[in-house]
PDB file of C-alpha atoms in Angstrom:
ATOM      1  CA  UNK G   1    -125.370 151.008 104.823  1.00 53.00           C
ATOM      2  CA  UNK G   2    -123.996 150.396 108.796  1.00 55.00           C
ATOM      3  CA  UNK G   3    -122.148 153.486 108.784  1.00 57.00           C
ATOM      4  CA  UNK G   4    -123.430 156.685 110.176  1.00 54.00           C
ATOM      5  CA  UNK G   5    -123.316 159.739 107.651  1.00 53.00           C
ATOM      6  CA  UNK G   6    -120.110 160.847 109.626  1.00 52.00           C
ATOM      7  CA  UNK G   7    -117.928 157.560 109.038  1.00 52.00           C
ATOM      8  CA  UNK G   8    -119.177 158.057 105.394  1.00 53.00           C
ATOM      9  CA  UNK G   9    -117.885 160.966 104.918  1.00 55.00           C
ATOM     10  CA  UNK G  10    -114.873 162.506 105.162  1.00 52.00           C
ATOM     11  CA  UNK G  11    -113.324 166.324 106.464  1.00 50.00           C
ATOM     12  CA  UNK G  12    -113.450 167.332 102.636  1.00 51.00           C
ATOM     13  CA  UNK G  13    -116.947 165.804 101.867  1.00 53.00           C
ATOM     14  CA  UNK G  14    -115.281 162.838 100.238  1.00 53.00           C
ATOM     15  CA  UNK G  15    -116.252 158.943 101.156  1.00 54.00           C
ATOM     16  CA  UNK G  16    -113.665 157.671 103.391  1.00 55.00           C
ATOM     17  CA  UNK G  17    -112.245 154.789 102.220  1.00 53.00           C
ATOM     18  CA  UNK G  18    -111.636 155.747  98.159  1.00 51.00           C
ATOM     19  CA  UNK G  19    -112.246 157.956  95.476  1.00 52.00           C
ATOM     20  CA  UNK G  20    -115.826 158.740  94.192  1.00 53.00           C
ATOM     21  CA  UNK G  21    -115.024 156.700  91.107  1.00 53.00           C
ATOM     22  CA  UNK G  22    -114.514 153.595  93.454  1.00 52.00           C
ATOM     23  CA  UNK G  23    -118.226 153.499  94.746  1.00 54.00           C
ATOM     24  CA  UNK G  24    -119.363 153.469  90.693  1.00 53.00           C
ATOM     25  CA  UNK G  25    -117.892 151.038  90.182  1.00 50.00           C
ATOM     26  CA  UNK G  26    -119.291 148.832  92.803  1.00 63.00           C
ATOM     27  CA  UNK G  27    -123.041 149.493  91.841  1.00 70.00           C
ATOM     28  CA  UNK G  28    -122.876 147.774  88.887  1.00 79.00           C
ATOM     29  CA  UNK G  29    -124.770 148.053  85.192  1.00 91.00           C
ATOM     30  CA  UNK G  30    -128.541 148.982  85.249  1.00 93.00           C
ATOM     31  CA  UNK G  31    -129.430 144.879  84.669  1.00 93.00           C
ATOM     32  CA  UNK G  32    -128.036 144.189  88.411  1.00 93.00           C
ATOM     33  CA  UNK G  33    -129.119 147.376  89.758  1.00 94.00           C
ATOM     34  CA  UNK G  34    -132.889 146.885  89.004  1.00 94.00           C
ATOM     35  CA  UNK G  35    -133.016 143.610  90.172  1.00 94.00           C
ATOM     36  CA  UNK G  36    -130.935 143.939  93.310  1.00 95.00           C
ATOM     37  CA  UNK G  37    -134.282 146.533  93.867  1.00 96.00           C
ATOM     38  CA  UNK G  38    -136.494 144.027  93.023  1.00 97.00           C
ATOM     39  CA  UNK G  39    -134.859 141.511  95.572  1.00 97.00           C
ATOM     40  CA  UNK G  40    -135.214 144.046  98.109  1.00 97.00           C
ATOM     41  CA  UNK G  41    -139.050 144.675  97.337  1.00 97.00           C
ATOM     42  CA  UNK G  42    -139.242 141.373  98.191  1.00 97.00           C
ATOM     43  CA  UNK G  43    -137.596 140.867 100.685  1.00 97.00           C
ATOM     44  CA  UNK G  44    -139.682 143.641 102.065  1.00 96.00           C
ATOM     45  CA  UNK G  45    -142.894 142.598 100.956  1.00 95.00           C
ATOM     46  CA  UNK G  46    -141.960 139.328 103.180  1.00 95.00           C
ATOM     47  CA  UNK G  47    -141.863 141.244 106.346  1.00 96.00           C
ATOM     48  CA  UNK G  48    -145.578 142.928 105.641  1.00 94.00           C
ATOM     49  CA  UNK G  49    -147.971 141.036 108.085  1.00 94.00           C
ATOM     50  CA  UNK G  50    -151.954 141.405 107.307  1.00 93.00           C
ATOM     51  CA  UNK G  51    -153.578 142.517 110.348  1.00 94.00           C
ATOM     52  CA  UNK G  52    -156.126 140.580 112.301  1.00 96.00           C
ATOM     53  CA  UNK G  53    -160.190 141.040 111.153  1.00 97.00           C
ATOM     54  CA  UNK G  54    -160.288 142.842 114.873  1.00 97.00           C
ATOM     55  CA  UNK G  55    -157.201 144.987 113.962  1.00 97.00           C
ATOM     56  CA  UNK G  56    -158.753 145.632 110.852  1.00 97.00           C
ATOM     57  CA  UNK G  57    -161.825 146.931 112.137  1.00 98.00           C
ATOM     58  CA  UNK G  58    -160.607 148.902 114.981  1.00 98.00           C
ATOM     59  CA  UNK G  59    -158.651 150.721 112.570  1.00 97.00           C
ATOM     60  CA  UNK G  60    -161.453 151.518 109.868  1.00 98.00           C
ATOM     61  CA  UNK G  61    -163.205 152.628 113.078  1.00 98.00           C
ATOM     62  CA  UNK G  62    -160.652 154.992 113.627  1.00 98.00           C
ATOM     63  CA  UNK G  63    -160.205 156.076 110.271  1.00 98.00           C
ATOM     64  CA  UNK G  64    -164.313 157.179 110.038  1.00 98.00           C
ATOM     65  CA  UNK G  65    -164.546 158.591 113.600  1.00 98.00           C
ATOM     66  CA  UNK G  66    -161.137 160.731 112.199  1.00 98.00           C
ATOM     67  CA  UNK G  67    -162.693 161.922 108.798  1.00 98.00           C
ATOM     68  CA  UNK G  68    -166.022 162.676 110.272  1.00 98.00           C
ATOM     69  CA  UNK G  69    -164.658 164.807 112.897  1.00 98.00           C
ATOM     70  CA  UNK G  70    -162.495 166.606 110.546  1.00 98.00           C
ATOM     71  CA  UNK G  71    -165.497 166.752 108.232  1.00 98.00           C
ATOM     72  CA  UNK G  72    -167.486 168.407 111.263  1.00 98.00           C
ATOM     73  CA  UNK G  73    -164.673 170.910 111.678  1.00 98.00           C
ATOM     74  CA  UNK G  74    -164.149 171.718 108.215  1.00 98.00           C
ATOM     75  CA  UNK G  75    -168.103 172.512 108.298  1.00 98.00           C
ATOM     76  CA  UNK G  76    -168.140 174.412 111.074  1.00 98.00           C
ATOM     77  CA  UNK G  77    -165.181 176.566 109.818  1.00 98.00           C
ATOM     78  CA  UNK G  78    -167.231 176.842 106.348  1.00 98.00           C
ATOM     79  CA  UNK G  79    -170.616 178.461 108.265  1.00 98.00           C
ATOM     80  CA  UNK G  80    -168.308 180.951 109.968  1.00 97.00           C
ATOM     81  CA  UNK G  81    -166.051 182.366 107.811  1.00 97.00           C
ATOM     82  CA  UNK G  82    -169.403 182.680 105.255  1.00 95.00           C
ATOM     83  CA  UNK G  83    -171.310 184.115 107.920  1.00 95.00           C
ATOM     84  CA  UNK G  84    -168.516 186.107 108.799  1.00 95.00           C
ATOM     85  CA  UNK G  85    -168.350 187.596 105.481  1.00 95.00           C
ATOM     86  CA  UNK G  86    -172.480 188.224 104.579  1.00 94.00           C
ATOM     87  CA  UNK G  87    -171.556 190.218 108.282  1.00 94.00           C
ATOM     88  CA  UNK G  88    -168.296 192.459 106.819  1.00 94.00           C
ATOM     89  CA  UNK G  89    -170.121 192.594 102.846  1.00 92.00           C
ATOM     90  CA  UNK G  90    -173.810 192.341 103.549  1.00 82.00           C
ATOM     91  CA  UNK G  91    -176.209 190.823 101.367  1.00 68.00           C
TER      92      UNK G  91
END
């Protein structure tokens, strides 16, 4: 996982370090492969901190002020384009 995409591979698209048979070899059967994923969720799910209750509510804040303004734009866009077309089709 350290190495950068152009240590991993090689001039003819191959890993360096071994054939592509090699690297099957290492993952394992499907047992160890789902939970070496579920170790990792957790591991994950460890580092997750739960904001503050001000955190919390400054960002609900900015969630509503967000969706309303979009709301009000989305609106705004509705009146014109259907006044634009009573304009172009009449009534």
């Amino acid at each position: 996982m350290s190495e950068s995409p152009s240590e991993a591979l090689g001039a003819e698209g191959v890993r360096a370090g071994g054939d592509k048979n090699k690297g099957d070899a290492k993952k394992g059967n499907i047992f160890s492969r789902i939970a070496l994923f579920v170790r990792q969720v957790i591991a994950e799910l460890k580092k997750v901190v739960t904001p503050t209750r001000s955190e919390l509510i400054t960002y609900t804040t900015v969630v509503l002020v967000f969706v309303a303004v979009v709301m009000a734009f989305v609106t705004v866009l509705d009146l014109g384009i259907g006044q634009a077309v009573l304009w172009v089709f009449g009534d």
